[in-house]
Short mmCIF file of C-alpha atoms in Angstrom, two decimals:
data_model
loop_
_atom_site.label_atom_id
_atom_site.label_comp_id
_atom_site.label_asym_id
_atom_site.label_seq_id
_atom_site.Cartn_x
_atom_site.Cartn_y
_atom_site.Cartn_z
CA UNK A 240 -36.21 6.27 11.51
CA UNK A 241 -36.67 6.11 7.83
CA UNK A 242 -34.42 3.20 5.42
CA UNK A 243 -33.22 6.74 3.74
CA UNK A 244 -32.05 8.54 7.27
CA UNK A 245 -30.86 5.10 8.25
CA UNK A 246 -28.48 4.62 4.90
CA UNK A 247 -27.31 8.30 5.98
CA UNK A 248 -26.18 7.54 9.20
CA UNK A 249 -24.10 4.13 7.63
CA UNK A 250 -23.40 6.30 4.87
CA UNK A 251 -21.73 9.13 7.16
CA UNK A 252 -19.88 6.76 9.77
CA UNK A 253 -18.09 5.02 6.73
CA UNK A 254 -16.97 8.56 5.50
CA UNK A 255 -15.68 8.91 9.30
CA UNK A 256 -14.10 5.47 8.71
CA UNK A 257 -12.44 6.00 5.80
CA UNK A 258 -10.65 9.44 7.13
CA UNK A 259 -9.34 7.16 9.63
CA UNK A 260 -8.34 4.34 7.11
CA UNK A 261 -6.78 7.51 5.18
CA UNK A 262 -4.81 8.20 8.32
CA UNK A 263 -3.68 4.56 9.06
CA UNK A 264 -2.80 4.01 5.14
CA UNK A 265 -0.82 7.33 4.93
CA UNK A 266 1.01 7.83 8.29
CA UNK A 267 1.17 4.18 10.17
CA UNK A 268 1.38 1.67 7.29
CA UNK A 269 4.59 1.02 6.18
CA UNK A 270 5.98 2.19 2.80
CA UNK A 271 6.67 -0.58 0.31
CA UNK A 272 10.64 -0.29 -0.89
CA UNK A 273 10.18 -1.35 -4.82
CA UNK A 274 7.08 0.93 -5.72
CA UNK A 275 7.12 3.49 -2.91
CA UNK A 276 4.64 5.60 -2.30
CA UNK A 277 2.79 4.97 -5.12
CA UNK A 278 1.59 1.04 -3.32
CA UNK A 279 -0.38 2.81 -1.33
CA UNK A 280 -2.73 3.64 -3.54
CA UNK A 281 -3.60 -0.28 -2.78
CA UNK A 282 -5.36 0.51 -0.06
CA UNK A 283 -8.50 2.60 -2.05
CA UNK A 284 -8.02 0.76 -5.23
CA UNK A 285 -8.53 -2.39 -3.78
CA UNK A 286 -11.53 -2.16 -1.77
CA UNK A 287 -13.29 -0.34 -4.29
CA UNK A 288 -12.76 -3.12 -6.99
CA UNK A 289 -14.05 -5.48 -4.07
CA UNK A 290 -17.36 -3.24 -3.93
CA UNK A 291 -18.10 -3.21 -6.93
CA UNK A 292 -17.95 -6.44 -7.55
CA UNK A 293 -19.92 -7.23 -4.83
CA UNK A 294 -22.48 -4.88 -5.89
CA UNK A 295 -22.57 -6.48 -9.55
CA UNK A 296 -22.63 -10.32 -7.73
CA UNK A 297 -25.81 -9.15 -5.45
CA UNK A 298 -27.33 -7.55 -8.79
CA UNK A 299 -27.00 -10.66 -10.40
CA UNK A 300 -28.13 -12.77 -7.22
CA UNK A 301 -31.01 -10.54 -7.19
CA UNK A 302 -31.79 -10.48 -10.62
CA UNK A 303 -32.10 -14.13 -10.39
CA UNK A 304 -34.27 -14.20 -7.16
CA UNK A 305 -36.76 -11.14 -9.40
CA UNK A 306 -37.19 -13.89 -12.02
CA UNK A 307 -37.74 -17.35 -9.79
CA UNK A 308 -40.32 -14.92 -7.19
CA UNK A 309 -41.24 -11.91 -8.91
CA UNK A 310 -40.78 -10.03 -5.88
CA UNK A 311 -40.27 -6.36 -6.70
CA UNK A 312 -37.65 -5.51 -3.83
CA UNK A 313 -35.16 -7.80 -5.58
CA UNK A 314 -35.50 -5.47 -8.80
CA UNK A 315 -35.58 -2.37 -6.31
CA UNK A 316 -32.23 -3.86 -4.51
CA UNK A 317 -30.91 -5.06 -8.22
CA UNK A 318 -31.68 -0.94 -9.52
CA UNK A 319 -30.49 0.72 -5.79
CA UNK A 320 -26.76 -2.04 -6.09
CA UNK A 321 -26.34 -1.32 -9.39
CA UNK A 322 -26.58 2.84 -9.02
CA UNK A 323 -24.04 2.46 -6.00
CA UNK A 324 -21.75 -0.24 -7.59
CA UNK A 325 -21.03 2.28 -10.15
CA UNK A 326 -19.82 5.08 -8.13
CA UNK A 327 -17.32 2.20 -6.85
CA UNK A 328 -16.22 0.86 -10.19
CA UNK A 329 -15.73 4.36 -10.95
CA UNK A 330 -12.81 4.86 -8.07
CA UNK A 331 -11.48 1.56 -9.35
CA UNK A 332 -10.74 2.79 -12.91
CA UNK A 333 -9.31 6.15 -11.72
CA UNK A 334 -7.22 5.13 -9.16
CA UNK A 335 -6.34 2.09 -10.99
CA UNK A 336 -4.24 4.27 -13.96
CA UNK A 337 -2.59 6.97 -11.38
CA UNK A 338 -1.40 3.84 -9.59
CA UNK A 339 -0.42 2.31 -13.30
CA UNK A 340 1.27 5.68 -14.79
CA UNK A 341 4.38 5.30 -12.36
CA UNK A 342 4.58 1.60 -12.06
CA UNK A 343 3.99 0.25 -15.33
CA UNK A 344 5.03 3.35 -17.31
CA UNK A 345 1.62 3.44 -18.76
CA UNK A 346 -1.91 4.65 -17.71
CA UNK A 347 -3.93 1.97 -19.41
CA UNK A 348 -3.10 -1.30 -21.14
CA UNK A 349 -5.40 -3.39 -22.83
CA UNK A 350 -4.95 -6.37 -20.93
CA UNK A 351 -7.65 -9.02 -19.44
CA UNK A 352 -8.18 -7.98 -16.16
CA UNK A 353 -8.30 -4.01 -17.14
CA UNK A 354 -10.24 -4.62 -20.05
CA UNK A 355 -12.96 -6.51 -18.55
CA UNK A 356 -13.17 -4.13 -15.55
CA UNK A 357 -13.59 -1.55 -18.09
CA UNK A 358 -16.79 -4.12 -19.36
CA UNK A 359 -17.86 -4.37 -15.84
CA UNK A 360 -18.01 -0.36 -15.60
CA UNK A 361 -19.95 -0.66 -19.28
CA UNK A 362 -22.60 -2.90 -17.94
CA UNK A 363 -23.35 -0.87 -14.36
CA UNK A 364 -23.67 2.10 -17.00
CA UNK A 365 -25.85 -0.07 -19.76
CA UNK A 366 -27.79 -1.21 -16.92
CA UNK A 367 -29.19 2.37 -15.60
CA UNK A 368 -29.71 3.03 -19.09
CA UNK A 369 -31.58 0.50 -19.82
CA UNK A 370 -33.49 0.83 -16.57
CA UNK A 371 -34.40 4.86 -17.44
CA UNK A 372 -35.51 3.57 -21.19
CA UNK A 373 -38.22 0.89 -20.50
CA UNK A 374 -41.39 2.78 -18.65
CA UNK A 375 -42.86 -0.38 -17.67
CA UNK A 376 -42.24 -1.30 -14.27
CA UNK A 377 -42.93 -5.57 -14.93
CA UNK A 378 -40.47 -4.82 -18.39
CA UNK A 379 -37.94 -3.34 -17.08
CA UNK A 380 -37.76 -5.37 -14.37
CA UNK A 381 -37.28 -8.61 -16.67
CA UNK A 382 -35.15 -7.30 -19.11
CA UNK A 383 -32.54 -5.48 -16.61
CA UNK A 384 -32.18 -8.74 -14.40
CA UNK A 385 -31.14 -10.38 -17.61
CA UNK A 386 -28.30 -7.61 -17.91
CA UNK A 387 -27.83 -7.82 -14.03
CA UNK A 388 -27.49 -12.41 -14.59
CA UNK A 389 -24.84 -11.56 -17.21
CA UNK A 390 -23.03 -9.21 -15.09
CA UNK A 391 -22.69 -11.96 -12.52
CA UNK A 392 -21.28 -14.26 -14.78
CA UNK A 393 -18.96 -11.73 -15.89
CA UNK A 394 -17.36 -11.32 -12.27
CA UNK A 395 -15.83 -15.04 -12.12
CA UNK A 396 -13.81 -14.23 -15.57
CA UNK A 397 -12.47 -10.80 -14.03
CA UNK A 398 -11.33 -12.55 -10.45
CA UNK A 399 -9.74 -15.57 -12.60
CA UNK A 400 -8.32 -13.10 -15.67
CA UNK A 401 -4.90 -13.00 -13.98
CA UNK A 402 -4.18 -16.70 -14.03
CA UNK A 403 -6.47 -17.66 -17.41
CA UNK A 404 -4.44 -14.60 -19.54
CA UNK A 405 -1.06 -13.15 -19.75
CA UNK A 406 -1.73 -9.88 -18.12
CA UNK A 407 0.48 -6.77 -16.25
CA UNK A 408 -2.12 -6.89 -13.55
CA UNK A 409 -0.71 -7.80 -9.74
CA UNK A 410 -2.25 -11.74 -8.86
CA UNK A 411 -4.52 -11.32 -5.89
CA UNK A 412 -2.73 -11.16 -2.48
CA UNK A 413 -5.74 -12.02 -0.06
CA UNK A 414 -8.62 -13.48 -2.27
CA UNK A 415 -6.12 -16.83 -2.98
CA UNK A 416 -6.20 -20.45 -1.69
CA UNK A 417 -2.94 -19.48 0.06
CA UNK A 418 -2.40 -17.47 2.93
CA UNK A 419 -2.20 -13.63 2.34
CA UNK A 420 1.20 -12.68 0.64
CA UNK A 421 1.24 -9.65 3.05
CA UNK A 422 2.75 -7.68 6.07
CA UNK A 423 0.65 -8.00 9.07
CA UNK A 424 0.59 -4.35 9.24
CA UNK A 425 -0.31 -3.78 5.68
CA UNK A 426 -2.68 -6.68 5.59
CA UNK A 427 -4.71 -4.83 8.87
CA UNK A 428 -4.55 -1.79 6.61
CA UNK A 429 -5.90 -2.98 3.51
CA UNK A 430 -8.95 -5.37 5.38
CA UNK A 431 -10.02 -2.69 7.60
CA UNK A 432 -10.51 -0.23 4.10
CA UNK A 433 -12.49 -3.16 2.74
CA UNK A 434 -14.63 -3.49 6.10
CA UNK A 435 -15.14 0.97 5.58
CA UNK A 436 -15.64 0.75 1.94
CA UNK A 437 -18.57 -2.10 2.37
CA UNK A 438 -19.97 -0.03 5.12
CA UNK A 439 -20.16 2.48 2.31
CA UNK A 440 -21.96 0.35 -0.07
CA UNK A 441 -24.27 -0.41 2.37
CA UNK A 442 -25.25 3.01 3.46
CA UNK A 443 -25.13 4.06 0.01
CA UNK A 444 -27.77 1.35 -1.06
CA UNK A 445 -30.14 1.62 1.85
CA UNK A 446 -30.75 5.65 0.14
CA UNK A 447 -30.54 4.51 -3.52
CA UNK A 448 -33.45 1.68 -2.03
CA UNK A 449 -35.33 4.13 -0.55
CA UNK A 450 -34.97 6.63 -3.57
CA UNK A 451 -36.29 3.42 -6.11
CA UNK A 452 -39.19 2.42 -3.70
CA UNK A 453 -40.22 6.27 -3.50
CA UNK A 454 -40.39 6.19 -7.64
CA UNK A 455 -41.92 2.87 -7.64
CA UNK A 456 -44.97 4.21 -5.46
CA UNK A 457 -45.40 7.50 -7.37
CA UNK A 458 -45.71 5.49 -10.70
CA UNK A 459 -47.79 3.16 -8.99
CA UNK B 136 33.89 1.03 -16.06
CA UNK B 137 31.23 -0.10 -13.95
CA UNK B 138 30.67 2.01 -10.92
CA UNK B 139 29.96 -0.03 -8.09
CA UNK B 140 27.70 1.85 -5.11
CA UNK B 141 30.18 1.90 -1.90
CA UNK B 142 28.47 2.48 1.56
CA UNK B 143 28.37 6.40 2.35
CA UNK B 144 28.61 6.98 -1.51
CA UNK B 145 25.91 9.27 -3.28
CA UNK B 146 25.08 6.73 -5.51
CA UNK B 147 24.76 4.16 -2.80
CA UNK B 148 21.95 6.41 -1.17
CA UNK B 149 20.37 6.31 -4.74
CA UNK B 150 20.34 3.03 -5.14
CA UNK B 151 18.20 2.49 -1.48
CA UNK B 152 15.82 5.54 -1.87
CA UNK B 153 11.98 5.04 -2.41
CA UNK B 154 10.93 6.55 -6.12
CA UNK B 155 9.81 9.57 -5.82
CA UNK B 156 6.22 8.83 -6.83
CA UNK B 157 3.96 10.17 -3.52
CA UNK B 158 2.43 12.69 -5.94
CA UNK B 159 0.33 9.97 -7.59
CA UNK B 160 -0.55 8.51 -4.11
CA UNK B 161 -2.48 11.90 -3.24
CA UNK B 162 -4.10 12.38 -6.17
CA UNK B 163 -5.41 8.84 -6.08
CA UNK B 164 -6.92 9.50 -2.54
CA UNK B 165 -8.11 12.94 -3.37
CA UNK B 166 -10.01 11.06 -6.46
CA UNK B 167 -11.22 8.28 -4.54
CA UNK B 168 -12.66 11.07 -1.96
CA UNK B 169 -13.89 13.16 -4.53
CA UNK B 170 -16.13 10.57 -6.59
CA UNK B 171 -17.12 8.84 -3.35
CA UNK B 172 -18.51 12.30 -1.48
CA UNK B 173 -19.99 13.80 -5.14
CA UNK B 174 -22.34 10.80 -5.27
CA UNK B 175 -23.08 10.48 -1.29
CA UNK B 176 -23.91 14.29 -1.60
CA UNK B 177 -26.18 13.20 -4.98
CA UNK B 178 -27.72 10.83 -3.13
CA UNK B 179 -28.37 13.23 -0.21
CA UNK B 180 -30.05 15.73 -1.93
CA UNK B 181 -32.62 13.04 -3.91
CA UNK B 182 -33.25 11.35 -0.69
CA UNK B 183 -33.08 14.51 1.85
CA UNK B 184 -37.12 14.34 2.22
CA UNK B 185 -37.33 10.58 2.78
#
């Protein structure tokens, strides 16, 4: 079995996985009494800020690993991450506003943590741009890991926003030094859609991998 | 006058009931689902003869 049909089958049991999450979130997780219905959109937005974060982290790890080895399958993991992480940071800033609109009143503020999630989305995009603008394959794989390094650095600032700024955004509930400020029930929820959503990633990468390797050889 | 919510009272129901809000919970899902299956689809049909 290929890396390609192999990322399909992870890529097709976390779409399986997340119906059920779907079904947990919507019909056996209990409704929160201040924000309603609307808290559940918790449950998507959540996970999908947590993936694309990690996707930007293992560009940036990756990046760095390119520079100190030169080994071309970090720049081919750095390219395939980055591709996926943006889908995710994608469903972060959509369902982030239709979970804003009837809780804050707004769909967008420019506070810390939005805005630099907003940056984060900005630099998965700048970083496939710059990737389909340099030809060279040694090039682009020095300047992009330079991009991917300073999206890494940019992830601490976005985790720590909330307590460095005065912000509207919700403190983190689970990634804290204290225990989670959750309902067992909702907590189960909420790690089980980050367990489907990285099985996603995974999948997802193991194609876009494939898909850069592929390119790689026909250039080569 | 203040009106005070009294058990079994209207407003007393009011004051307990979830906002009606579920609307933005399904279109957040049906989003999420949306962008999530477009791009497993785009990556499908680069990577179908892999």
């Amino acid at each position: 079995m290929t890396l390609a049909q192999r990322g399909r089958v992870w890529t097709v049991s976390g779409f399986v996985l997340l119906a059920a999450v779907y079904v947990r979130a919507l019909a056996f997780t209990p409704t929160e009494r201040n924000q309603g219905l609307a808290q559940k959109i918790f449950y998507v937005h959540v996970p999908a800020a947590w993936s694309a974060m990690l996707a930007m982290g293992l560009v940036g790890l990756a990046s760095i690993l390119y520079l100190l080895l030169k080994d071309a399958r970090f720049d081919r993991f750095a390219a395939a991450s980055a591709e996926v992480g943006t889908a995710f940071s994608l469903v972060m800033l959509t369902t982030g506003p239709i979970w804003a609109r009837p809780i804050w009143g707004t769909w967008w503020t420019w506070d810390a943590r939005l805005t630099l999630t907003l940056f984060l989305f900005f630099l998965f995009v700048g970083y496939l741009l710059l990737r389909s603008a340099v030809p060279e394959q040694g090039l682009r794989a020095r300047y992009s890991a330079v991009l991917g390094i300073c999206g890494l650095v940019l992830l601490p600032f976005i985790h720590l926003s909330v307590y460095l700024f005065r912000t509207l955004h919700p403190q983190p509930i689970v990634l804290k030094p204290s225990a989670p400020s959750l309902p067992n029930s909702m907590l189960i929820t909420l790690l089980a859609s980050f367990a489907v959503f990285t099985v996603l990633y995974i999948g997802m990468v193991m194609q876009a991998y494939a898909l850069v390797a592929e390119r790689d050889a026909v250039v080569a | 006058m203040i009106i005070l919510p009294v058990a079994g009272d209207s407003l007393a129901d009011t004051a307990f009931a979830l906002p009606d809000n579920g609307g933005y919970m399904v279109a957040a899902y049906v989003v999420a689902a949306v962008i999530l299956l477009t791009y497993a689809l785009f990556l499908y049909r680069r990577s179908r003869s892999l």
